[in-house]
CSV table of C-alpha atoms in Angstrom, one decimal:
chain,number,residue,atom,x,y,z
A,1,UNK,CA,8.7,-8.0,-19.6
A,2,UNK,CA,8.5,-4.8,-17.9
A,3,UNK,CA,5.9,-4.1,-15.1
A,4,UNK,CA,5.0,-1.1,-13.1
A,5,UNK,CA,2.8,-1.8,-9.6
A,6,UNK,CA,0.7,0.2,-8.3
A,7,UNK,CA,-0.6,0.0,-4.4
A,8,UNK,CA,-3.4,1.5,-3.7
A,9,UNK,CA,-3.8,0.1,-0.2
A,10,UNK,CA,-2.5,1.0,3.3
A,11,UNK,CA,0.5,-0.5,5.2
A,12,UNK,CA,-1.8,-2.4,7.6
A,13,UNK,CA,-5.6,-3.7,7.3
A,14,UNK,CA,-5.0,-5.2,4.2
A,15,UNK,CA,-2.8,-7.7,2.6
A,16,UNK,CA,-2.8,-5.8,-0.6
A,17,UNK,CA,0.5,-4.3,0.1
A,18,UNK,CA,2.1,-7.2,0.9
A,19,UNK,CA,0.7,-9.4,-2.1
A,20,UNK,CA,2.5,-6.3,-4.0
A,21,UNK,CA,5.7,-6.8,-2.3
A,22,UNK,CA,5.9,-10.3,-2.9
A,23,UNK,CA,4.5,-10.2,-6.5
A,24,UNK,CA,7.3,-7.8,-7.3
A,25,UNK,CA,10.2,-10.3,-5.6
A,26,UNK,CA,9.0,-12.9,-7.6
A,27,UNK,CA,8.9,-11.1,-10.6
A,28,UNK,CA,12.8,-10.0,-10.0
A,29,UNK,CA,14.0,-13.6,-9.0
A,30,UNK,CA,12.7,-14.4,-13.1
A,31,UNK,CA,15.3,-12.5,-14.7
A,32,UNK,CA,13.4,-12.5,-17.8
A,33,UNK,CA,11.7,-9.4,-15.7
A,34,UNK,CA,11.9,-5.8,-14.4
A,35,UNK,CA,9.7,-3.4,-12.5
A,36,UNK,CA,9.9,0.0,-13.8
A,37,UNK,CA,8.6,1.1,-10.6
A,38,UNK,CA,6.1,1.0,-7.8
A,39,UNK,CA,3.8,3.3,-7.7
A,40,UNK,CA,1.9,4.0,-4.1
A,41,UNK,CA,-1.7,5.8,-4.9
A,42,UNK,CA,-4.6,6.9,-2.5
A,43,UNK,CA,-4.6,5.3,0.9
A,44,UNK,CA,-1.3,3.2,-0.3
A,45,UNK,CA,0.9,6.9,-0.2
A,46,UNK,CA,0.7,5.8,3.9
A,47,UNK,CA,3.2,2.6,3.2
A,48,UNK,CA,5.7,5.7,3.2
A,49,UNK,CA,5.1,7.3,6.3
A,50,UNK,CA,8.2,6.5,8.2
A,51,UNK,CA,6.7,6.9,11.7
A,52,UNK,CA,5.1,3.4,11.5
A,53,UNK,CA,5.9,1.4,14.4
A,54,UNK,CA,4.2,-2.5,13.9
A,55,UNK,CA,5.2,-4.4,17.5
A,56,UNK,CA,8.6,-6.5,17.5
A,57,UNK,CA,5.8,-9.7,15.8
A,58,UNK,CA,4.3,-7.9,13.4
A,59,UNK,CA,5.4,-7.7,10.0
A,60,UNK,CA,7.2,-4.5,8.5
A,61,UNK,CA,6.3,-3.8,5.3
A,62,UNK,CA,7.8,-0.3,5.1
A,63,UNK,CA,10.9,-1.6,6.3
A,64,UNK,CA,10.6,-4.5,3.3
A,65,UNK,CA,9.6,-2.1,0.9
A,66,UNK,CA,12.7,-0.1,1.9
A,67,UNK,CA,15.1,-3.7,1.7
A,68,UNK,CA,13.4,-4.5,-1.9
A,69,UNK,CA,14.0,-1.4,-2.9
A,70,UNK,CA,17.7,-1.0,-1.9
A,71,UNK,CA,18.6,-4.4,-3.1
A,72,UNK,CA,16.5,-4.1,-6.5
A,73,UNK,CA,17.0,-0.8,-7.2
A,74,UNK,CA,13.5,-0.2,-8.2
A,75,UNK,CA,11.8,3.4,-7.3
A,76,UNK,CA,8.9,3.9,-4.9
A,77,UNK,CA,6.9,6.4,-6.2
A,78,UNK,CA,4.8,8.4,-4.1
A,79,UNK,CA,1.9,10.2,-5.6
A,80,UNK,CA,2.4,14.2,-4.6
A,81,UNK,CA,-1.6,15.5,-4.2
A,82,UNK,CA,-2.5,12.0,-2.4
A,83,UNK,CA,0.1,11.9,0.3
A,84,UNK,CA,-0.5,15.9,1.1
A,85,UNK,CA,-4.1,14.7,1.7
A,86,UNK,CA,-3.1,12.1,3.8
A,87,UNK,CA,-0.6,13.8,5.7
A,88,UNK,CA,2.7,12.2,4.1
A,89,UNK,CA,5.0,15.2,4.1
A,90,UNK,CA,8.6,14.9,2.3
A,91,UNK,CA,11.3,17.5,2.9
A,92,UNK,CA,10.7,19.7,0.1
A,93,UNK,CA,7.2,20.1,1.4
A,94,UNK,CA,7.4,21.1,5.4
A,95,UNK,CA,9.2,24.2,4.0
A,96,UNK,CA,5.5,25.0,2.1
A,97,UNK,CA,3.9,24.0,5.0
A,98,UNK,CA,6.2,25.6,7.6
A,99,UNK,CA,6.5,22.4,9.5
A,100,UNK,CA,9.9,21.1,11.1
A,101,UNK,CA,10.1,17.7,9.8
A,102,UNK,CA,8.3,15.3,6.9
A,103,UNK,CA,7.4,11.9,7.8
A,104,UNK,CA,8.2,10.4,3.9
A,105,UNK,CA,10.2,7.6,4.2
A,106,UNK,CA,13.6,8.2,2.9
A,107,UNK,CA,13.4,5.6,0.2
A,108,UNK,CA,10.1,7.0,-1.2
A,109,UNK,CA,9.9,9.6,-3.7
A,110,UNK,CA,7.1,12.1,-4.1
A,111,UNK,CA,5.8,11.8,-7.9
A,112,UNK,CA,3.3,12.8,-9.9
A,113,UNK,CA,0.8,11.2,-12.2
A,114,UNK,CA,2.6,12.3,-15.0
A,115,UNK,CA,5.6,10.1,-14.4
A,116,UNK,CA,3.2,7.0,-13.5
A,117,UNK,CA,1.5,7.8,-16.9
A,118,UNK,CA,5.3,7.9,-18.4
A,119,UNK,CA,6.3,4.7,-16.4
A,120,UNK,CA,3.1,3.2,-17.3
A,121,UNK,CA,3.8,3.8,-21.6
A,122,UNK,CA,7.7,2.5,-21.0
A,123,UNK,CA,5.5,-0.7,-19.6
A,124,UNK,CA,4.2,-4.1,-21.1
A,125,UNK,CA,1.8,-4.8,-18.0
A,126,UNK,CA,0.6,-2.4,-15.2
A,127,UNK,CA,-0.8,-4.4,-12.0
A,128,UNK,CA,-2.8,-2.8,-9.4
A,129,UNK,CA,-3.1,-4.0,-5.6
């Protein structure tokens, strides 16, 4: 089966990132399975910003994000219009803005809702966290 997730939550105050993260591992260990991509929405574009800093106990879940990414090759898609309003800014856009440096995450890709729709039609289930 093919899935795309989408995480509509924030890196930190709620597990919902992390129940997407290890949802999509345990999809990928069933190799009957593929993620088509990950989809980060509303407050969830801020899993991206690359200036988190968790203390040395704390769980990173951009840097997991990043590993399951790298080792899955799976996409994290970054919605365009929510991370602008939440101050996620990728390279193309701090030449718009006239600011020296983006704080996207290398690993995440500004998107747009017409790819999630596209993803979400190439897809036989869609969850949300």
């Amino acid at each position: 089966m093919i899935y795309t997730i989408i995480v509509k939550s924030s890196a930190y105050g709620k597990e919902n990132s992390i129940s997407a993260l290890l949802f999509s591992r345990a999809l990928i260990l069933k190799n009957s399975h593929f993620i088509k991509s990950v989809f980060f929405i509303s407050n969830g574009v801020l899993n991206a910003n690359k200036f988190l800093s968790p203390d040395v106990h704390e769980y990173d879940i951009r840097k997991k994000w990043r590993i399951f990414s790298l080792k899955n090759k799976v996409r994290l898609n970054v919605c365009f219009s929510a991370a602008l309003r939440r101050g996620i800014i990728g390279v193309k856009e701090t030449c718009n803005q006239k600011i020296l440096e983006g704080n996207l995450d290398i690993f995440f890709k500004i998107s747009s809702l017409e790819k999630l729709s596209r993803d979400i039609q190439k897809s036989d289930r869609v969850i949300q966290f």
